[in-house]
Short mmCIF file of C-alpha atoms and ligand atoms in Angstrom, two decimals:
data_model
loop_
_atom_site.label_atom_id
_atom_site.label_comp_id
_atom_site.label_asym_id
_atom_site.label_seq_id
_atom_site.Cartn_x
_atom_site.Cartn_y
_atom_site.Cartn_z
CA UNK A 1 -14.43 10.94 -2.99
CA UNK A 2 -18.39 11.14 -3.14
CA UNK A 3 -20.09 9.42 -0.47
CA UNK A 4 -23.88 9.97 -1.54
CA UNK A 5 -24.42 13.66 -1.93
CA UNK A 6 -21.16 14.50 -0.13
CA UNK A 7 -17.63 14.69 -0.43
CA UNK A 8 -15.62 12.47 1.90
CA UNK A 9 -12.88 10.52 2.86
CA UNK A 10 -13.21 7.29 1.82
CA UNK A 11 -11.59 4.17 2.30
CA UNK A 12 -10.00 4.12 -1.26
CA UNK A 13 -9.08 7.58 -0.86
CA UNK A 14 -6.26 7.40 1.67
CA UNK A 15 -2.57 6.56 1.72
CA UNK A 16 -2.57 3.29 2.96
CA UNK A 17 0.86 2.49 0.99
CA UNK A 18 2.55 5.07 3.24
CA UNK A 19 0.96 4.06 6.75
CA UNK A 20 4.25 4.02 9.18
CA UNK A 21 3.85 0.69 11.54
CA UNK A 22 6.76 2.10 13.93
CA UNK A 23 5.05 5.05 14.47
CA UNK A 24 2.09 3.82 14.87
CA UNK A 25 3.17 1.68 17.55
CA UNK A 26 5.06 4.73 18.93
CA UNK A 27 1.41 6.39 19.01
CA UNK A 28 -0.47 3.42 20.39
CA UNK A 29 1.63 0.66 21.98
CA UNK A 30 5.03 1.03 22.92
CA UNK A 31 4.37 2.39 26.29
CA UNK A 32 1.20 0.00 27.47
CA UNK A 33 -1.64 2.01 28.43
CA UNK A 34 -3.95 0.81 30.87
CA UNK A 35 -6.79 0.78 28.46
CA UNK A 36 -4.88 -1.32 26.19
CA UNK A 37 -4.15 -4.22 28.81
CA UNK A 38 -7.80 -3.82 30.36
CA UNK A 39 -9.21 -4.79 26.64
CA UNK A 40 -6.61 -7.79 26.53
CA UNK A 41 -7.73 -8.71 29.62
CA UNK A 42 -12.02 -8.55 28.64
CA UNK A 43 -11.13 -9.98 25.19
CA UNK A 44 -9.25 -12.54 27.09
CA UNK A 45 -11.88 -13.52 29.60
CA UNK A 46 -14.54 -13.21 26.81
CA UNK A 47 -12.95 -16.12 24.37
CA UNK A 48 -12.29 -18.12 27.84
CA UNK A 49 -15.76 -18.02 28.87
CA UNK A 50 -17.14 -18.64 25.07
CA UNK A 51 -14.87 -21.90 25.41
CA UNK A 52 -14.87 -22.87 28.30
CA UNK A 53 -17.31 -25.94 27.26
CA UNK A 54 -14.62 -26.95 25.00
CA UNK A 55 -12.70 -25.69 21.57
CA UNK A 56 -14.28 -27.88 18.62
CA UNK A 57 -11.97 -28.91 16.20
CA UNK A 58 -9.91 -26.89 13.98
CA UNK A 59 -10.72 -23.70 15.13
CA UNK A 60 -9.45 -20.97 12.71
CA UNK A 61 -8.92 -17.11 13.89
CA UNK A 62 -9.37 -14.28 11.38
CA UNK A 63 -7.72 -10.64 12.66
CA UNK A 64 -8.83 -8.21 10.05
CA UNK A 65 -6.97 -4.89 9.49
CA UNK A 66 -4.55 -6.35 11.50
CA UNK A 67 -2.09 -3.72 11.38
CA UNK A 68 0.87 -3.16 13.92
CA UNK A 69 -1.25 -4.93 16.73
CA UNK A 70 -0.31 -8.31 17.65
CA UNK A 71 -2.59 -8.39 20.72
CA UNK A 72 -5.94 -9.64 18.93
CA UNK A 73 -3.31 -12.41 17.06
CA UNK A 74 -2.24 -13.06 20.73
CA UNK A 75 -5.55 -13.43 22.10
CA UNK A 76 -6.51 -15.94 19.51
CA UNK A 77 -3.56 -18.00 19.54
CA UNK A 78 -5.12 -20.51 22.97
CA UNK A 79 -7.96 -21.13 20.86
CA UNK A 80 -6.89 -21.53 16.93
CA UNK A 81 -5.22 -24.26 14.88
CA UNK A 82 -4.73 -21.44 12.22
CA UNK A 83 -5.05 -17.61 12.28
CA UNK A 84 -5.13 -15.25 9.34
CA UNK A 85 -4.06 -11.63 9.54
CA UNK A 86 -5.90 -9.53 7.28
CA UNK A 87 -4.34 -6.50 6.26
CA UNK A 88 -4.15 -4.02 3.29
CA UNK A 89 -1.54 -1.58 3.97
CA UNK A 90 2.01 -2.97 2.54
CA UNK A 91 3.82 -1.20 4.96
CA UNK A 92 1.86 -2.88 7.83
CA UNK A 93 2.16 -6.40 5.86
CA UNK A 94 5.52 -6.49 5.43
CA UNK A 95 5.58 -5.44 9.76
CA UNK A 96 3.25 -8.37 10.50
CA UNK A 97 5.61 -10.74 8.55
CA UNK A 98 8.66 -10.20 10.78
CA UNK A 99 6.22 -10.39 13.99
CA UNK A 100 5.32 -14.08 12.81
CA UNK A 101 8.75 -15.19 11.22
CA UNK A 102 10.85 -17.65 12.88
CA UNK A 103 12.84 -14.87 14.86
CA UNK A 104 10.04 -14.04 17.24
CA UNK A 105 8.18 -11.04 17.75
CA UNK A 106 9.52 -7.87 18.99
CA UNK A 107 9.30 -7.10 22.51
CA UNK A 108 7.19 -4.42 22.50
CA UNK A 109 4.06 -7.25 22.73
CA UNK A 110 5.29 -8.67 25.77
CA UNK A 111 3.73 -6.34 28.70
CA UNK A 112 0.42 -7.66 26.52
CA UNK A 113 1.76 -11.57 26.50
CA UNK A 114 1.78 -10.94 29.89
CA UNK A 115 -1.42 -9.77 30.86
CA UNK A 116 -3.39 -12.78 28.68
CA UNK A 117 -0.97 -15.49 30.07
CA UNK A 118 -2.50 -15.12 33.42
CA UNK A 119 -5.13 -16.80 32.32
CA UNK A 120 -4.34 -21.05 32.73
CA UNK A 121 -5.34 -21.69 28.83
CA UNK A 122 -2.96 -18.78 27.94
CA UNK A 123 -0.28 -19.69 30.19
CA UNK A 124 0.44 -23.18 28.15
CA UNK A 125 0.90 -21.24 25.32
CA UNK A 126 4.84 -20.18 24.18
CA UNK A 127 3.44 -17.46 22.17
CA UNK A 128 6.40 -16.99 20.01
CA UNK A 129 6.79 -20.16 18.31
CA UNK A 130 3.34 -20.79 18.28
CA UNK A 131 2.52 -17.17 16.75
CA UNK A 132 5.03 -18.30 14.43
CA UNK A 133 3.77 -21.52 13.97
CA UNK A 134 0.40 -21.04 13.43
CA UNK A 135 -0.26 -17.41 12.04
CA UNK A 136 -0.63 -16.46 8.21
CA UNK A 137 -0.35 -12.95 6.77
CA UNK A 138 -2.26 -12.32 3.80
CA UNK A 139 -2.40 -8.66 1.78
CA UNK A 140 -6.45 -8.16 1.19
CA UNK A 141 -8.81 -5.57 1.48
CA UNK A 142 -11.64 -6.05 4.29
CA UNK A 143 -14.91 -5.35 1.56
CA UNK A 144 -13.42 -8.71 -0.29
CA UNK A 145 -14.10 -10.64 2.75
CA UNK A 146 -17.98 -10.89 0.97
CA UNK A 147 -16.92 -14.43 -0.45
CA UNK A 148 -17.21 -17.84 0.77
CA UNK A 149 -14.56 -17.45 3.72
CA UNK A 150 -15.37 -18.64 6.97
CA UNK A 151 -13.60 -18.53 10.47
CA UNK A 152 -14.72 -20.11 13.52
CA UNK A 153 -13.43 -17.02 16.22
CA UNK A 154 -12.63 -13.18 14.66
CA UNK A 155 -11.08 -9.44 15.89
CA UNK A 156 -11.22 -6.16 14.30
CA UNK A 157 -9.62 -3.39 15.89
CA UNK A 158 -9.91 0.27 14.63
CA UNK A 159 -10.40 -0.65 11.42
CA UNK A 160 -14.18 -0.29 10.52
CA UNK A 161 -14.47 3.20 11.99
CA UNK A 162 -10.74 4.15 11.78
CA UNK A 163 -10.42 3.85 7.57
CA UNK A 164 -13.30 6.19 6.05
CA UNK A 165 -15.21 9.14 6.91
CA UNK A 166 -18.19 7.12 4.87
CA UNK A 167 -21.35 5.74 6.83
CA UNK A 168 -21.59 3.01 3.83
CA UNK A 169 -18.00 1.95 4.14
CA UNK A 170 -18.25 1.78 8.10
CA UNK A 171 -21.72 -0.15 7.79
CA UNK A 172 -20.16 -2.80 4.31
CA UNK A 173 -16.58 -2.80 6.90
CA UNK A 174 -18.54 -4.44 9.93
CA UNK A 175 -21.07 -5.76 7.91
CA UNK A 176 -18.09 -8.30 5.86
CA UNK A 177 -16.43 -8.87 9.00
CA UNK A 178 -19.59 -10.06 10.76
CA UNK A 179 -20.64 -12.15 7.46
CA UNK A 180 -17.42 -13.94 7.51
CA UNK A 181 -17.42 -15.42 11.16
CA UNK A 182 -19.06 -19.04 11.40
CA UNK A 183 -22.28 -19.47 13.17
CA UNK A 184 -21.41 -18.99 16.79
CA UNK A 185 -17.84 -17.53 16.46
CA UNK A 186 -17.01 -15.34 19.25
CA UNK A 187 -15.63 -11.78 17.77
CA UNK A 188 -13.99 -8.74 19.63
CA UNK A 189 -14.41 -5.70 17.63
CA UNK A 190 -12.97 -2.22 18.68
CA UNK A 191 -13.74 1.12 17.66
CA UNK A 192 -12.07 4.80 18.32
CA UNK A 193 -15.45 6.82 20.16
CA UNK A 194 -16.15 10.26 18.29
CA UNK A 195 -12.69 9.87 16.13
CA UNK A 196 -12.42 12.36 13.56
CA UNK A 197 -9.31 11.20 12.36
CA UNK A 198 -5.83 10.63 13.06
CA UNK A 199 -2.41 10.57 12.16
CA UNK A 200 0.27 8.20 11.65
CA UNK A 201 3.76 9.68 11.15
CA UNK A 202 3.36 12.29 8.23
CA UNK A 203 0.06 11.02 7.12
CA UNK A 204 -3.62 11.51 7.94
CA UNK A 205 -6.40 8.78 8.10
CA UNK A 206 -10.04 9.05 7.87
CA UNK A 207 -12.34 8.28 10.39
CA UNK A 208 -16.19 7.55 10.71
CA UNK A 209 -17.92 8.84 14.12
CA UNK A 210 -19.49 6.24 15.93
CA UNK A 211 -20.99 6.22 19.66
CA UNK A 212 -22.24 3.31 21.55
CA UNK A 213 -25.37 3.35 19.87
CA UNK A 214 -24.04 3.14 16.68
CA UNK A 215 -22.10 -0.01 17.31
CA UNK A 216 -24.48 -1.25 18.83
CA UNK A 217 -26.90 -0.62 16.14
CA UNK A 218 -24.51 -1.91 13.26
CA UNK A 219 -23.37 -5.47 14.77
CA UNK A 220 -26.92 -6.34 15.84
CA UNK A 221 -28.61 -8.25 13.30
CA UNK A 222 -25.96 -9.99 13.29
CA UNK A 223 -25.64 -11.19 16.70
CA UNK A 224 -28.01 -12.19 19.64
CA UNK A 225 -24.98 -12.08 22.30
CA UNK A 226 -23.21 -8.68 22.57
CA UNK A 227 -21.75 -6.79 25.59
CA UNK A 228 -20.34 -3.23 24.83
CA UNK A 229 -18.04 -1.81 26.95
CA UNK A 230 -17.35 2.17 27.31
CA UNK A 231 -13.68 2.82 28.03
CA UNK A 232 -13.34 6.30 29.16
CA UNK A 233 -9.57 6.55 28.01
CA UNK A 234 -8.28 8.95 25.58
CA UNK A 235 -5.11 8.11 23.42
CA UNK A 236 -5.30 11.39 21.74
CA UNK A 237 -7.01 14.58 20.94
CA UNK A 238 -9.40 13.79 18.40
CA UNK A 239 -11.67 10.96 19.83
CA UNK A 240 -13.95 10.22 23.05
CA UNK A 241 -12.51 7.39 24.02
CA UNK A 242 -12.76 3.26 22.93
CA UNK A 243 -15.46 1.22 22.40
CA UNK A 244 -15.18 -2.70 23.15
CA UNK A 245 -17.70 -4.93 21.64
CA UNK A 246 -17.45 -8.25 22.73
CA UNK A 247 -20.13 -11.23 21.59
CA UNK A 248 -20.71 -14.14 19.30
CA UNK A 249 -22.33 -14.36 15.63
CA UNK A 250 -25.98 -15.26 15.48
CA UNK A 251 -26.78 -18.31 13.06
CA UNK A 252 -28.61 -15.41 10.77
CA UNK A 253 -26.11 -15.05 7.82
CA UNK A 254 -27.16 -11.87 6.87
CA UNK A 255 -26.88 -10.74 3.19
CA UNK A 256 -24.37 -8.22 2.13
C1 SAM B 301 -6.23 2.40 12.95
S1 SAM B 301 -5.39 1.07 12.19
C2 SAM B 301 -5.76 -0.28 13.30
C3 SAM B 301 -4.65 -1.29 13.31
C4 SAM B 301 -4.77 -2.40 14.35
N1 SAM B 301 -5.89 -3.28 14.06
C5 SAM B 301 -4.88 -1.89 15.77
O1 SAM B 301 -5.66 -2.44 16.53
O2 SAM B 301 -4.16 -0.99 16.16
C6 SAM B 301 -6.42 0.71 10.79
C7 SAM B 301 -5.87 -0.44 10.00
O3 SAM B 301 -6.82 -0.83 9.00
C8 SAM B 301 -6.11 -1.14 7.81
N2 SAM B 301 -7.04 -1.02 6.69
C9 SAM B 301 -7.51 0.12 6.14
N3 SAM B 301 -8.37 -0.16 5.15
C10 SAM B 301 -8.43 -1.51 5.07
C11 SAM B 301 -9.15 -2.40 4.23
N4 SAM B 301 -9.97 -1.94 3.29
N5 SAM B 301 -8.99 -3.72 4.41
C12 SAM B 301 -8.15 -4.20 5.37
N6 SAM B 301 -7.44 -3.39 6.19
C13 SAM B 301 -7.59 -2.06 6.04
C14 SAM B 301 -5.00 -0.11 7.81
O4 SAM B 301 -3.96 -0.43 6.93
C15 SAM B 301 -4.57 -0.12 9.26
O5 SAM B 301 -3.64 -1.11 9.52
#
């Protein structure tokens, strides 16, 4: 619980055993928001462009915290010859293990399949055997990513800021993410603006405050490319909005 001098939420703290997927996705997904498709689309256009000189060989996609969200797993599949989903909620495992088992997954990703396959390197993709194909779940915890891992394109969404109310565990969360993308990977990382915390289906979740600065602030030393964009969208009382950083990882590999 003590976070320096104070007594917060940390990451350890929460009840990450009990995190609902379903109604999470009833919060977040089910009904498409326009915010949601508009970041599919920049995260979209942003792994074209990095690209679009050509996809070296054996590309592999890490999606870390993955949770119920198969969009950054979508966005990656073009581009990858393997993706791992990183995720340490059980719960939220065992959901992301249906979504890339033989049987396809569920329909609520479509509308989002939709809005990345109008792009031509998208639109030769048939995401559900491919997701299926190609996509690994793995149970983990995002601080162990500090080993000798390595992935050549990465996503984070909501996680960093979305499980702790500790600067140190929001700073070490995008700090091991950054440290295990390959020199040059492009990354999308999202964060909840101002969250103070949120709740999946009879739980609550911690959340670390962070503005544009911030973000800005924490992924910089470790990249020389980085656009942030300011979505003005609220999901739910109890954030500002969404923050979209979009960019590539410097060839500094900075020390944990
Ligand atoms: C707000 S949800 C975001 C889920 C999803 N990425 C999305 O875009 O909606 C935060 C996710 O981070 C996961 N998480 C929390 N702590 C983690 C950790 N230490 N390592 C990996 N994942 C973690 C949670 O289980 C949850 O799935």
């Amino acid at each position: 619980m003590e976070c320096g001098t104070v007594t917060m939420y940390r990451n350890a703290d929460a009840h990450w055993s009990k995190f609902d997927p379903e109604a999470y996705i009833d919060g977040n997904y089910r009904t498409p928001l326009e915010v949601d498709l508009l970041i599919v689309r920049l995260v979209r256009d942003h792994f074209g462009r990095c690209f679009s000189g050509g996809v070296p060989d054996s590309v592999g996609g890490v999606d870390v915290g993955a949770g119920a969200n198969l969009c950054p797993a979508l966005s990656m599949l073009p581009w990858c010859e393997a993706v791992l989903l990183l995720e340490r909620a059980p719960p939220d495992v065992a959901y992301l293990e249906r979504q890339v088992s033989a049987e396809g997954f569920d329909p609520v990703w479509d509308a989002f399949w939709e809005e990345l396959r109008q792009a031509p390197a998208y639109a030769a993709v048939e995401p559900r055997s491919r997701l299926a194909e190609i996509v690994r779940v793995e149970r983990g915890h995002l601080f162990d990513l500090e080993g000798p891992r390595r992935w050549g394109i990465g996503t984070m969404f909501f996680v960093a800021d979305s499980m702790s109310e500790c600067p140190d565990e929001f700073e070490r969360g995008v700090r091991c993410f950054m440290n295990a993308l390959e020199e040059g990977a492009p990354f999308a990382a999202a964060f909840m603006k101002e969250s103070v915390g949120y709740r999946v289906g009879a739980h609550d979740y911690p959340a670390y405050r962070v503005n544009e600065d911030r973000v800005r602030e924490s992924l910089w030393p470790f990249t020389g490319e980085l656009e942030i964009h300011d979505l003005h969208h609220m999901v739910r009382p109890g954030h500002e909005g969404m923050l979209l950083a979009l960019g590539r990882r410097n060839s500094e590999i900075a020390t944990p």
